[in-house]
Tab-separated table of C-alpha atoms and ligand atoms in Angstrom:
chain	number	residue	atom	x	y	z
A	1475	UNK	CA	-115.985	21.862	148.069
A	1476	UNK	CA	-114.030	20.756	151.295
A	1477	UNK	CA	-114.026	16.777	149.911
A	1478	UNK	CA	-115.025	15.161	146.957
A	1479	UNK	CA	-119.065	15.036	146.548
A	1480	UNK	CA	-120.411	12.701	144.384
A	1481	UNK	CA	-123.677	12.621	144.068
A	1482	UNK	CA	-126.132	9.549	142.441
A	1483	UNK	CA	-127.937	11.020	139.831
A	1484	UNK	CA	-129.383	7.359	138.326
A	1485	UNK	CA	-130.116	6.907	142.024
A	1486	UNK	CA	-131.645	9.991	142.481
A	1487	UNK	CA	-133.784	10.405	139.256
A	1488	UNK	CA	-134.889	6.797	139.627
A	1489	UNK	CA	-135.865	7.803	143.033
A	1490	UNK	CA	-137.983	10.759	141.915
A	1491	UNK	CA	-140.086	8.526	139.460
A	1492	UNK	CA	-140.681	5.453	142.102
A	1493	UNK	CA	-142.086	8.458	144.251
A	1494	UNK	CA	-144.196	9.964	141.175
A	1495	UNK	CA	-145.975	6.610	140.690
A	1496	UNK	CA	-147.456	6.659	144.604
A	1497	UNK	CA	-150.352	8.795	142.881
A	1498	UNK	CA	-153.725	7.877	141.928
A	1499	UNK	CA	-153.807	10.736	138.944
A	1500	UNK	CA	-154.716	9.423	135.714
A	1501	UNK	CA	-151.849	8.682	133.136
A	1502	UNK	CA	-151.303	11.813	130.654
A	1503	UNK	CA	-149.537	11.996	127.598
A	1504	UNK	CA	-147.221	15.487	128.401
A	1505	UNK	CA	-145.863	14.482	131.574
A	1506	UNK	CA	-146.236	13.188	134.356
A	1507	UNK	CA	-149.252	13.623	136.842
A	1508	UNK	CA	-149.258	13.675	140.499
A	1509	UNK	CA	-152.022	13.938	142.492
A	1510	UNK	CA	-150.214	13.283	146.125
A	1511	UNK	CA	-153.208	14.840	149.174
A	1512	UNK	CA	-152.222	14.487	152.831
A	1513	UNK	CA	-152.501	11.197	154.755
A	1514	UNK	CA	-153.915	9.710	151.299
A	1515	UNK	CA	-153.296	6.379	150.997
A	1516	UNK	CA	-150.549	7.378	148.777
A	1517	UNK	CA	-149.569	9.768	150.869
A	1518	UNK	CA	-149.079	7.119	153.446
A	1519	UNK	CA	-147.243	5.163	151.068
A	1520	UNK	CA	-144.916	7.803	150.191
A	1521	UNK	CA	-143.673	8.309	153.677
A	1522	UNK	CA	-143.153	4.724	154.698
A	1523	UNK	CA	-141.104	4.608	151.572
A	1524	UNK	CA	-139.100	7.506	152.324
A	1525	UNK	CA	-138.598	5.803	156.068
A	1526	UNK	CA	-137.491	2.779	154.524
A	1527	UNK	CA	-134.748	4.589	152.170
A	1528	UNK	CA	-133.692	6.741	154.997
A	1529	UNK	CA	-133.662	3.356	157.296
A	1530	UNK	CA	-131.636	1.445	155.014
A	1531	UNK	CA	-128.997	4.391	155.269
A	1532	UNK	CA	-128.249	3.592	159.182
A	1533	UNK	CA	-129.926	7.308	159.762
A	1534	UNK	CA	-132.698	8.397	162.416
A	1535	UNK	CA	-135.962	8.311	161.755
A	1536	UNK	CA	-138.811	9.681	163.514
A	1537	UNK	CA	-142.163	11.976	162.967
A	1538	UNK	CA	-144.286	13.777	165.301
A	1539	UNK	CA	-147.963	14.153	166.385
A	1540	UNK	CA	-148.682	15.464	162.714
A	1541	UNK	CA	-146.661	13.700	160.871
A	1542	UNK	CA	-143.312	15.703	160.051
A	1543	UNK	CA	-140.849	13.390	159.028
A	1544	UNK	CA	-137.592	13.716	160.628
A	1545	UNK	CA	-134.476	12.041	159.495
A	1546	UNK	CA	-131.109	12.704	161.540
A	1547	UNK	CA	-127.533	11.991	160.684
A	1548	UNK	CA	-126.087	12.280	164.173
A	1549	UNK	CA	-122.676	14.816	163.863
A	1550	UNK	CA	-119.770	14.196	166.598
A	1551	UNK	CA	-121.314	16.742	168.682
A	1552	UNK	CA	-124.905	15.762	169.017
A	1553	UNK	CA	-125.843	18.126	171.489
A	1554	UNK	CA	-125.431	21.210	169.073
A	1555	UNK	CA	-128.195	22.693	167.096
A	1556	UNK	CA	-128.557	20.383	163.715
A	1557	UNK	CA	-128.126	21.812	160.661
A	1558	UNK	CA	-131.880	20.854	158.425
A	1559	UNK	CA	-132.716	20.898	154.922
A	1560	UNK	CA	-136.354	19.394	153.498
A	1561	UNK	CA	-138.803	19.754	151.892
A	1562	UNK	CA	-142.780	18.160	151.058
A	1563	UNK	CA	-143.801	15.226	149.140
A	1564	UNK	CA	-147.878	16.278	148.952
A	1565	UNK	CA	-149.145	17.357	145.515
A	1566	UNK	CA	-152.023	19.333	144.825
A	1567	UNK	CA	-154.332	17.260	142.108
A	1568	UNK	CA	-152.593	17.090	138.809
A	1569	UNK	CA	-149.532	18.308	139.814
A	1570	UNK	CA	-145.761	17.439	138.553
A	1571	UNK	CA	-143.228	15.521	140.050
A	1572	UNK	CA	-140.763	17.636	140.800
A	1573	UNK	CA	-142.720	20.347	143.113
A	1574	UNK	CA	-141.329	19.393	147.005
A	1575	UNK	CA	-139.645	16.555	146.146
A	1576	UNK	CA	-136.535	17.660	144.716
A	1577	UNK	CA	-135.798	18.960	148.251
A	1578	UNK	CA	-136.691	15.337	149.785
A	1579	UNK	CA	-134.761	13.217	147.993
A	1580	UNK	CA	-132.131	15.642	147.161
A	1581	UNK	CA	-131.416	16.266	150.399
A	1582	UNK	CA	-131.548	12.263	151.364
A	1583	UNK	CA	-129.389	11.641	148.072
A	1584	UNK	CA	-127.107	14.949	149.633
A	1585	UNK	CA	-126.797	13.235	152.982
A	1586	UNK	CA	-126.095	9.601	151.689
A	1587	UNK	CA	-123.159	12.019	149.223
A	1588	UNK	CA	-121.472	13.085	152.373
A	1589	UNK	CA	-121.539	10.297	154.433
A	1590	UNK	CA	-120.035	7.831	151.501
A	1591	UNK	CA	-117.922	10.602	150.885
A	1592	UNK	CA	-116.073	10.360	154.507
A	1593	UNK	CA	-117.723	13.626	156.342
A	1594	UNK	CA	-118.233	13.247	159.975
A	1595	UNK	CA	-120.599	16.162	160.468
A	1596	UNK	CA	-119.738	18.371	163.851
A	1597	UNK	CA	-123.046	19.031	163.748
A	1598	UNK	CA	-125.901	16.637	163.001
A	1599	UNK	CA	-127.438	16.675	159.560
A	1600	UNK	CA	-131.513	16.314	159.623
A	1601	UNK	CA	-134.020	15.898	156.293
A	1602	UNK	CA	-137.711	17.011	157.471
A	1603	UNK	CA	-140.264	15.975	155.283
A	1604	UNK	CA	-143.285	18.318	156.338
A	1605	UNK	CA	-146.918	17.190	156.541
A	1606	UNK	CA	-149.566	19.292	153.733
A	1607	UNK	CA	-147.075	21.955	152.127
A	1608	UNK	CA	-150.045	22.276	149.801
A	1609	UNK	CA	-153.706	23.633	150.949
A	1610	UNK	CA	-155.772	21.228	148.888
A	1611	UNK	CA	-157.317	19.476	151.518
A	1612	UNK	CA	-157.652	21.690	154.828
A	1613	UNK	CA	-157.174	24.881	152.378
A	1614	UNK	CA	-154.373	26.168	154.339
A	1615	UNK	CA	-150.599	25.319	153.349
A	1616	UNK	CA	-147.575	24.795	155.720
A	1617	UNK	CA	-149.666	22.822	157.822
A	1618	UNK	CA	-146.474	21.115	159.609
A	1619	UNK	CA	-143.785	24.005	159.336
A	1620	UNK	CA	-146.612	26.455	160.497
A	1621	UNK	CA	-146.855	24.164	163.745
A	1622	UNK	CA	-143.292	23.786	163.871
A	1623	UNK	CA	-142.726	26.857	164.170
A	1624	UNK	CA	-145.766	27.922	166.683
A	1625	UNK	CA	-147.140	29.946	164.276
A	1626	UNK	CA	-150.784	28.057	164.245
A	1627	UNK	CA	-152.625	27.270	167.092
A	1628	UNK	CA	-152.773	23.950	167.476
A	1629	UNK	CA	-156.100	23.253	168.434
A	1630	UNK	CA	-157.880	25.630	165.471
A	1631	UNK	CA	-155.344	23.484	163.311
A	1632	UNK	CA	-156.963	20.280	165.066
A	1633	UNK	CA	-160.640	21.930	163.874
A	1634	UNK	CA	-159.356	22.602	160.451
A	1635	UNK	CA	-161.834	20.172	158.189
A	1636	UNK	CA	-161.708	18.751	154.836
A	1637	UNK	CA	-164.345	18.770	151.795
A	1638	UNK	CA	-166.009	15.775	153.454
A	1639	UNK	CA	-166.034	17.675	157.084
A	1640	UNK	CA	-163.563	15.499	158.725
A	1641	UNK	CA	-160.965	17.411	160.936
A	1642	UNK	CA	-157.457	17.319	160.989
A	1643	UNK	CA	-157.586	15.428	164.130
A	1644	UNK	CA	-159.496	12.564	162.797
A	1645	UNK	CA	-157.766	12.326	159.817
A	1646	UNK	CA	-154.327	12.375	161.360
A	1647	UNK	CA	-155.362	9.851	164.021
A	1648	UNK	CA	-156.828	7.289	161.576
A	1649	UNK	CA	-153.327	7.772	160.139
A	1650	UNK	CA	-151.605	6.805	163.088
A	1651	UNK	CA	-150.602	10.113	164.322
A	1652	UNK	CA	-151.630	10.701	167.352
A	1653	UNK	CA	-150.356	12.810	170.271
A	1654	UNK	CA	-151.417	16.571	171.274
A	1655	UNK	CA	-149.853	18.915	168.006
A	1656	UNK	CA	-148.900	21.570	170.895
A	1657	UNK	CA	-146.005	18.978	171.123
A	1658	UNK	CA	-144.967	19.286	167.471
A	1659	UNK	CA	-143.264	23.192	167.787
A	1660	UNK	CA	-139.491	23.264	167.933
A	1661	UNK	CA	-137.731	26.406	169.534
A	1662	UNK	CA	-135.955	28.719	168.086
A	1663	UNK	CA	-132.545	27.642	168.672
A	1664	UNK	CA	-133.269	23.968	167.767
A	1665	UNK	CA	-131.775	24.321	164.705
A	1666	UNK	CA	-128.122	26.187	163.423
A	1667	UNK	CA	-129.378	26.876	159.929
A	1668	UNK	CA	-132.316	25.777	157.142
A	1669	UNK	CA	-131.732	24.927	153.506
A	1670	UNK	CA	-134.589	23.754	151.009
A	1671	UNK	CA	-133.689	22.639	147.551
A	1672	UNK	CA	-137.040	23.379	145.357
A	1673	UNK	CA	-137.913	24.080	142.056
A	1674	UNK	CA	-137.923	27.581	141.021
A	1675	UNK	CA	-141.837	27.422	139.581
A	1676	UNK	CA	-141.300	30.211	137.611
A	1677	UNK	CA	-139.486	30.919	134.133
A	1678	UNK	CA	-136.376	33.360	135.231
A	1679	UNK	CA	-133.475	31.188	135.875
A	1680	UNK	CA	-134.121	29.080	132.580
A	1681	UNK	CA	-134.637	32.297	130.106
A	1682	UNK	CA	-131.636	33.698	131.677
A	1683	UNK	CA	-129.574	30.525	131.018
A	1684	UNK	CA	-129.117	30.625	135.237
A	1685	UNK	CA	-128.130	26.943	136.301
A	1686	UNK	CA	-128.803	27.914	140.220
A	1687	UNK	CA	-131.003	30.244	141.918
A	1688	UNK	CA	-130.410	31.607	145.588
A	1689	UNK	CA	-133.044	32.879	147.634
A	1690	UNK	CA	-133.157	36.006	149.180
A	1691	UNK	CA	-136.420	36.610	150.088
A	1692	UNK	CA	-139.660	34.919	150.093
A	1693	UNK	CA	-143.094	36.801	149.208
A	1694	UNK	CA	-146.013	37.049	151.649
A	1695	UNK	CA	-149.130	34.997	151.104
A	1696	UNK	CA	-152.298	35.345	152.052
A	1697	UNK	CA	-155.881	33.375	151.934
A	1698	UNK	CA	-159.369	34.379	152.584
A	1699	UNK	CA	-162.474	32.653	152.370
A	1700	UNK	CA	-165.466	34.747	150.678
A	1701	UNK	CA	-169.013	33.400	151.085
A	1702	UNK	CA	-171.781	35.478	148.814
A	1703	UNK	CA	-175.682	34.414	149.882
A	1704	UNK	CA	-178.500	35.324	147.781
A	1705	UNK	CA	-181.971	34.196	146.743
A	1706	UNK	CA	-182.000	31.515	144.311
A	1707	UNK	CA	-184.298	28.660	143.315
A	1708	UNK	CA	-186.472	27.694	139.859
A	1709	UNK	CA	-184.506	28.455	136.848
A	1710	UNK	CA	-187.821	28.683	135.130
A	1711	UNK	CA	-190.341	30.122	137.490
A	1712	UNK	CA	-187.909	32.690	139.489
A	1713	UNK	CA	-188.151	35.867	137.236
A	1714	UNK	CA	-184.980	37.410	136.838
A	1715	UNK	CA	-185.901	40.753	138.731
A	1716	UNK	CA	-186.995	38.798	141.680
A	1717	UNK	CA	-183.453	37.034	141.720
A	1718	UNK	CA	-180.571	37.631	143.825
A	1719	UNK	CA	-178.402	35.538	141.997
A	1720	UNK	CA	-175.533	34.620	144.043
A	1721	UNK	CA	-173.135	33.724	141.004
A	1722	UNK	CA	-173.590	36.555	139.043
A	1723	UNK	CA	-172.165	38.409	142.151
A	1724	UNK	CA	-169.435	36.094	142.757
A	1725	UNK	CA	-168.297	36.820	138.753
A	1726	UNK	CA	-168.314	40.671	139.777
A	1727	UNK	CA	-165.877	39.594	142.824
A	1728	UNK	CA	-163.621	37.717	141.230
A	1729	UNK	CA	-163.123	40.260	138.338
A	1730	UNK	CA	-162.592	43.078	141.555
A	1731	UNK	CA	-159.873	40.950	142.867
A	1732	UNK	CA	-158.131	41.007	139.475
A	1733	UNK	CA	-158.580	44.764	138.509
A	1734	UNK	CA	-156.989	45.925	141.953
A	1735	UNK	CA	-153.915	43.245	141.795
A	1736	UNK	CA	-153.485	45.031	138.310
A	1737	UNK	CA	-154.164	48.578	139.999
A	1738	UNK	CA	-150.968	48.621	142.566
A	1739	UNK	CA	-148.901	48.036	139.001
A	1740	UNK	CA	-146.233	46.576	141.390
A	1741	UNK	CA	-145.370	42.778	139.173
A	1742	UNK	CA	-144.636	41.243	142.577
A	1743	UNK	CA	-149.042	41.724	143.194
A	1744	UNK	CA	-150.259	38.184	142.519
A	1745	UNK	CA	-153.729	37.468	143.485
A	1746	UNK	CA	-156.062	34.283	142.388
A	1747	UNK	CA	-159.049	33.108	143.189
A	1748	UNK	CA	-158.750	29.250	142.658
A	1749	UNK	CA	-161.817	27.760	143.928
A	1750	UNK	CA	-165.389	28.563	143.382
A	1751	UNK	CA	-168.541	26.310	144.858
A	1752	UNK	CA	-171.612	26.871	143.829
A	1753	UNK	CA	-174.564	25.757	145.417
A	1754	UNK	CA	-176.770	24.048	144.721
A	1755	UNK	CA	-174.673	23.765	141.809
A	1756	UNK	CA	-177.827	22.232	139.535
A	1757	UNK	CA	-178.425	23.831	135.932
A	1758	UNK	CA	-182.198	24.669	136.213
A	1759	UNK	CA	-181.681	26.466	139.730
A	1760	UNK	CA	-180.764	29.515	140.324
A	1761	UNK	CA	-177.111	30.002	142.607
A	1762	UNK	CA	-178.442	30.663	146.341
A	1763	UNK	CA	-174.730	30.327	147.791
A	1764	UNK	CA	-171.241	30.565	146.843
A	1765	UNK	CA	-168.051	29.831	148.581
A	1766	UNK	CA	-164.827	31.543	146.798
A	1767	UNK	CA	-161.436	30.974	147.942
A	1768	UNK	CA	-158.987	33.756	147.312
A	1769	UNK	CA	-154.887	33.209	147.112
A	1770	UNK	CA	-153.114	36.911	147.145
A	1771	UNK	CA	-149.640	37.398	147.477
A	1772	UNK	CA	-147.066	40.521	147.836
A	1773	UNK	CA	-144.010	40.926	148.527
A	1774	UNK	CA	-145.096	43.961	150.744
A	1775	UNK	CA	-147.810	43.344	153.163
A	1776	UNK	CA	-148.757	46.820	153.520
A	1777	UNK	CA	-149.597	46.426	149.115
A	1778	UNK	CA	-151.238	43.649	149.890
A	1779	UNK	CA	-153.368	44.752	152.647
A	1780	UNK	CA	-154.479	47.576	150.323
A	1781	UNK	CA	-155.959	45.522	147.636
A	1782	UNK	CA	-157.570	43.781	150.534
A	1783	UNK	CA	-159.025	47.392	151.524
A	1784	UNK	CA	-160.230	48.078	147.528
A	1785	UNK	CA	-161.900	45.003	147.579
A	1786	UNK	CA	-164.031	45.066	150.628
A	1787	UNK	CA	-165.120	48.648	149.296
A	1788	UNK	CA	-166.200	46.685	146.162
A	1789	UNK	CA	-167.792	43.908	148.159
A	1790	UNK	CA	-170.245	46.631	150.217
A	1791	UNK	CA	-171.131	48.358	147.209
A	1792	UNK	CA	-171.972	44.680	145.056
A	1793	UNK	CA	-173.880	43.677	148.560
A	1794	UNK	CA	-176.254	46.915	148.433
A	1795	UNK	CA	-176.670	46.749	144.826
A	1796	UNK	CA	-177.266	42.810	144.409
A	1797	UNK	CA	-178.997	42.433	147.570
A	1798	UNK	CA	-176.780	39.432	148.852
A	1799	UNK	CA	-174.232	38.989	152.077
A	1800	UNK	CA	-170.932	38.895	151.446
A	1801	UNK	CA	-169.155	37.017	154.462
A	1802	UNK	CA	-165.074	37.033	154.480
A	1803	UNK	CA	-162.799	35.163	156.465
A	1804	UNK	CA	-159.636	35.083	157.161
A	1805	UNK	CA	-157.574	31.898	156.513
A	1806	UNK	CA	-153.830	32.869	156.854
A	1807	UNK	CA	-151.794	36.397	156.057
A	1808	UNK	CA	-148.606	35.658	156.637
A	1809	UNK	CA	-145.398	37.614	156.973
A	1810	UNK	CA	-142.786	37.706	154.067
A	1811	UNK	CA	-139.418	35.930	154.677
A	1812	UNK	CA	-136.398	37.051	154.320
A	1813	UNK	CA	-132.851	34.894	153.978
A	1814	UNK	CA	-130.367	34.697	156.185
A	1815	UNK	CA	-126.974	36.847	154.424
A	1816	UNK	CA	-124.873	34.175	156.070
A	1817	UNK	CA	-126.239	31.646	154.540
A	1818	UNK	CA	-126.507	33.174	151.095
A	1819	UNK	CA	-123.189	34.962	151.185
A	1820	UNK	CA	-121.913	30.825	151.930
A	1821	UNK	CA	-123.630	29.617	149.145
A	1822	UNK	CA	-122.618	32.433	146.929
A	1823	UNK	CA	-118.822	31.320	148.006
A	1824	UNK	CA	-119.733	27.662	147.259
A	1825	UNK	CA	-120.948	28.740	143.462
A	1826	UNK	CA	-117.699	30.955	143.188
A	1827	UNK	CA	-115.597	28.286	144.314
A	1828	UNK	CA	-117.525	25.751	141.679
A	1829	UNK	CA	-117.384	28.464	138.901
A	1830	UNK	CA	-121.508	28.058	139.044
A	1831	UNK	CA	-123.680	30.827	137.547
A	1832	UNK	CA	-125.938	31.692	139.783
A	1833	UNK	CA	-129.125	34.740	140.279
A	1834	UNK	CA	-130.347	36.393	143.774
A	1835	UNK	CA	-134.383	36.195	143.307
A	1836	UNK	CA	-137.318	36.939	145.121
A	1837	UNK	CA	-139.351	33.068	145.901
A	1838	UNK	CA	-142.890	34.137	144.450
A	1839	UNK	CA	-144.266	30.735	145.652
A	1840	UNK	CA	-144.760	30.220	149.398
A	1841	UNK	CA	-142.450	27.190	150.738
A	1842	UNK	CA	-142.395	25.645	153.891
A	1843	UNK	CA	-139.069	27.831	154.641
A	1844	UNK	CA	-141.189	30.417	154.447
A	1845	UNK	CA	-142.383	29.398	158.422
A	1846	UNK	CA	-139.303	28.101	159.085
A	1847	UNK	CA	-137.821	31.338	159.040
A	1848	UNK	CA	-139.444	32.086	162.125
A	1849	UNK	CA	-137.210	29.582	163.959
A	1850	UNK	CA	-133.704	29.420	162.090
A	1851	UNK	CA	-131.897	31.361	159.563
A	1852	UNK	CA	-133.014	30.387	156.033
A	1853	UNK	CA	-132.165	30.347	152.618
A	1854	UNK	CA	-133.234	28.263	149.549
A	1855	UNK	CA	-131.412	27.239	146.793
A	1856	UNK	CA	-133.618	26.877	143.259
A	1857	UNK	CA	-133.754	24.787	139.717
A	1858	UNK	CA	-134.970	25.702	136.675
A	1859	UNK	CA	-138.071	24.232	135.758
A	1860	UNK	CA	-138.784	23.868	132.181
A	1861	UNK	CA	-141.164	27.096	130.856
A	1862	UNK	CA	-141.371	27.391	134.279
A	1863	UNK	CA	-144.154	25.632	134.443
A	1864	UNK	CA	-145.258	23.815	137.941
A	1865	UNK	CA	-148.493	22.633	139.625
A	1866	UNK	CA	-148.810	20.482	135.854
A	1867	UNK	CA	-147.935	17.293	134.478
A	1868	UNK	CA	-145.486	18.855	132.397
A	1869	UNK	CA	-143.554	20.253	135.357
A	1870	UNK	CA	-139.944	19.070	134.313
A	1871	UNK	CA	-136.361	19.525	135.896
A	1872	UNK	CA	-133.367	17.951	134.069
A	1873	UNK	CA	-131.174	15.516	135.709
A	1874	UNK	CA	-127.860	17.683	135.477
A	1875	UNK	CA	-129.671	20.936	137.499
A	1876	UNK	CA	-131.299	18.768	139.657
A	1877	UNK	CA	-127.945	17.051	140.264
A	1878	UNK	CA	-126.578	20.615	140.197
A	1879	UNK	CA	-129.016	21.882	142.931
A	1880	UNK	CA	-128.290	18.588	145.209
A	1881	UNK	CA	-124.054	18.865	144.722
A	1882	UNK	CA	-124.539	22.949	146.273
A	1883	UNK	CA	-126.633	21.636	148.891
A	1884	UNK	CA	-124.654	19.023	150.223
A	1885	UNK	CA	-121.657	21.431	150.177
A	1886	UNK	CA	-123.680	23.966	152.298
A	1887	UNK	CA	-124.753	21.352	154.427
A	1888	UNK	CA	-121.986	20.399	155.406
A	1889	UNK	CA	-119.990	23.871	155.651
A	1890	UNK	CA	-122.812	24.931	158.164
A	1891	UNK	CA	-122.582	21.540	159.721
A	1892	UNK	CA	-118.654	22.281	160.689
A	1893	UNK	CA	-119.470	25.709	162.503
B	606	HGY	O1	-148.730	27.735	146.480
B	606	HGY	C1	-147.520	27.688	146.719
B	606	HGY	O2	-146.808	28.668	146.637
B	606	HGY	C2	-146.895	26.390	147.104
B	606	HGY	O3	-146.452	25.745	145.942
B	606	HGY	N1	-147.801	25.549	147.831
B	607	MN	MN1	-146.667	23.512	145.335
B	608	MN	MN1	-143.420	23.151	146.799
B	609	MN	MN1	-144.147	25.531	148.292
């Protein structure tokens, strides 16, 4: 490392638990639970803490009409494209602690390393916390990278509503963000270079006995939105061969999606689906509607697109047979990502230089520099997580990786900050 880095791990672990307790998840004995939605009141609470940290540093602080946090050490020639690193602070309901905001406050605790430890960045240093990394409540992640980088129109993002029907723009205006979101894209050359610090959420780098994971690529996800109508109504009166039983057809779709992520028998084939509303959900009445929400991933969009293809043949020959409509539609299908060599070829010199193990790998899990690939070069740098467990109370990094993970980072950051 070009000067001595010295990073605050009580600081930065202490950090990480004051921002685990802006939750309203209930307490649980193997972990700790995070339940973190957008523009929550925790949510809210969570981001005027982070301003106030990031304040009390001398640095920048703004966010725009959704509510991307951006926090800017200014380098000696302010003019240049900064160099960024981030990350999210949302949590899906009963999530960990560590999910999004390793990046955060790693890369404020990486920023406060460099400046106490004399750099004077060439080019300025910026933290982005991004609004709804998670889908939970307008079922579509990235919200704030995606309309960072231009790729979602801004005023279908406005539309997007919640389980309750509100839209995005209510809900971000009652926040106080306000502001047309056309305004919130960045061009392409607004930044030099993107880092993200995260979590690896998966059990590799820990059953290899891998301190450090670098990113090379970052698999493509997709969600659709599959609503099955039949005829429902008395569970007692409404003989079963006059039913059209809208649940029993969902069970044969969901069990279609898994047989053909199984079928390309490529491992990097993930496909879920994660929700499933029934209506009108009472025990003595038969299912009339049901709204599934389907999460499918590939690291090939062509592989992906062709379970898509088995599936739909599945869905017309369950809608003749069952007598119901089967409605699908589209909620994102996004690109893969790939990493920028530079940048990993850097970091790779950085672990070299530190004598730091370290694995290439393939980021299963979307992340927000999955969309912010579209603007900069990338590349992430992962943790271990403990049984690589994530999206659960017991989601655990140790101090050292962590500390690990946040000492790489701030070396990167400011190596790309000197070009
Ligand atoms: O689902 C994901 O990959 C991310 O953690 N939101
Ligand atoms: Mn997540
Ligand atoms: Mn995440
Ligand atoms: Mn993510």
């Amino acid at each position: 490392m070009t000067h001595q880095i010295q990073i605050n791990q009580a600081r930065l672990i202490s950090e990480l638990q004051t921002l685990a307790t802006f939750t309203h998840a209930e307490p649980v004995s193997n972990g700790t639970s995070v339940t973190r939605i957008v523009f929550s009141a925790d949510d809210l609470r969570a981001r005027a803490w982070l301003k106030e940290l990031a304040a009390a540093e001398g640095f920048e602080v703004h966010d725009d009409a959704v509510g991307n946090i951006f926090i800017r050490w200014p380098g000696t020639e302010p003019e240049l494209p900064a160099v960024a690193t981030g990350s999210h602070t949302d949590a899906i309901p009963h999530a960990g602690m560590y999910d999004g905001t390793v990046g955060v406050l790693g890369g404020l605790e990486a920023m406060r390393a460099l400046k106490r430890g004399g750099l004077q960045p060439r080019r300025s240093i910026e933290l982005v916390m991004f609004t709804s990394e998670e889908p939970t409540r307008f079922g579509i992640g990235c919200l704030g990278s995606r309309l960072i980088s231009g790729t979602l129109d801004p005023s279908r993002a406005d539309a997007m509503q919640d389980k309750d029907e509100a839209t995005l723009a209510t809900v971000r205006a009652t926040a106080g963000f306000s502001g047309s979101l056309a305004s919130v894209q960045l061009p392409s050359n607004h930044y030099h270079a993107w880092l993200e610090l995260h979590i690896e959420q998966g059990p590799l780098l820990e059953r290899e006995g891998i301190p450090l994971g670098l990113v090379t690529s970052i698999a493509a996800p997709a969600g659709y939105r599959f609503t099955i109508t039949g005829f429902g109504g008395h569970a007692g009166a409404l003989l079963m061969p006059d039913r059209k039983d809208a649940l029993c057809a969902a069970a044969e779709l969901i069990l279609s999606v898994e047989k053909h992520a199984h079928a390309t028998g490529a491992i990097d084939t993930v496909a879920t689906i994660g929700t499933c509303d029934v209506h009108p959900g009472a025990v003595n009445s038969v299912p009339s509607r049901v709204v599934l929400q389907l999460d499918i991933r590939d690291t090939d969009p062509a592989r992906r697109e062709s379970v898509m293809q088995a599936l739909r043949r599945d869905c017309e020959e369950l809608r003749l047979r069952r007598k119901v409509t089967i409605t699908e539609e589209l909620v994102n299908a996004d690109a893969p990502a790939q990493s920028s060599p530079h940048i990993v070829e850097l970091l790779e010199q950085t672990c070299a230089d530190q004598k730091i193990p370290y694995k290439k790998m393939v980021s299963r899990a979307y992340h927000d520099s999955l969309f912010m690939a579209r603007i900069a070069p990338i590349a992430m740098i992962f943790i271990p997580c403990r049984n690589g467990v994530s999206h659960r109370p017991d989601e655990y990094a140790t101090p050292s990786d962590t500390t690990l993970g946040v000492e790489v980072l701030a070396s990167a950051l400011a190596k790309l900050a000197s070009e």
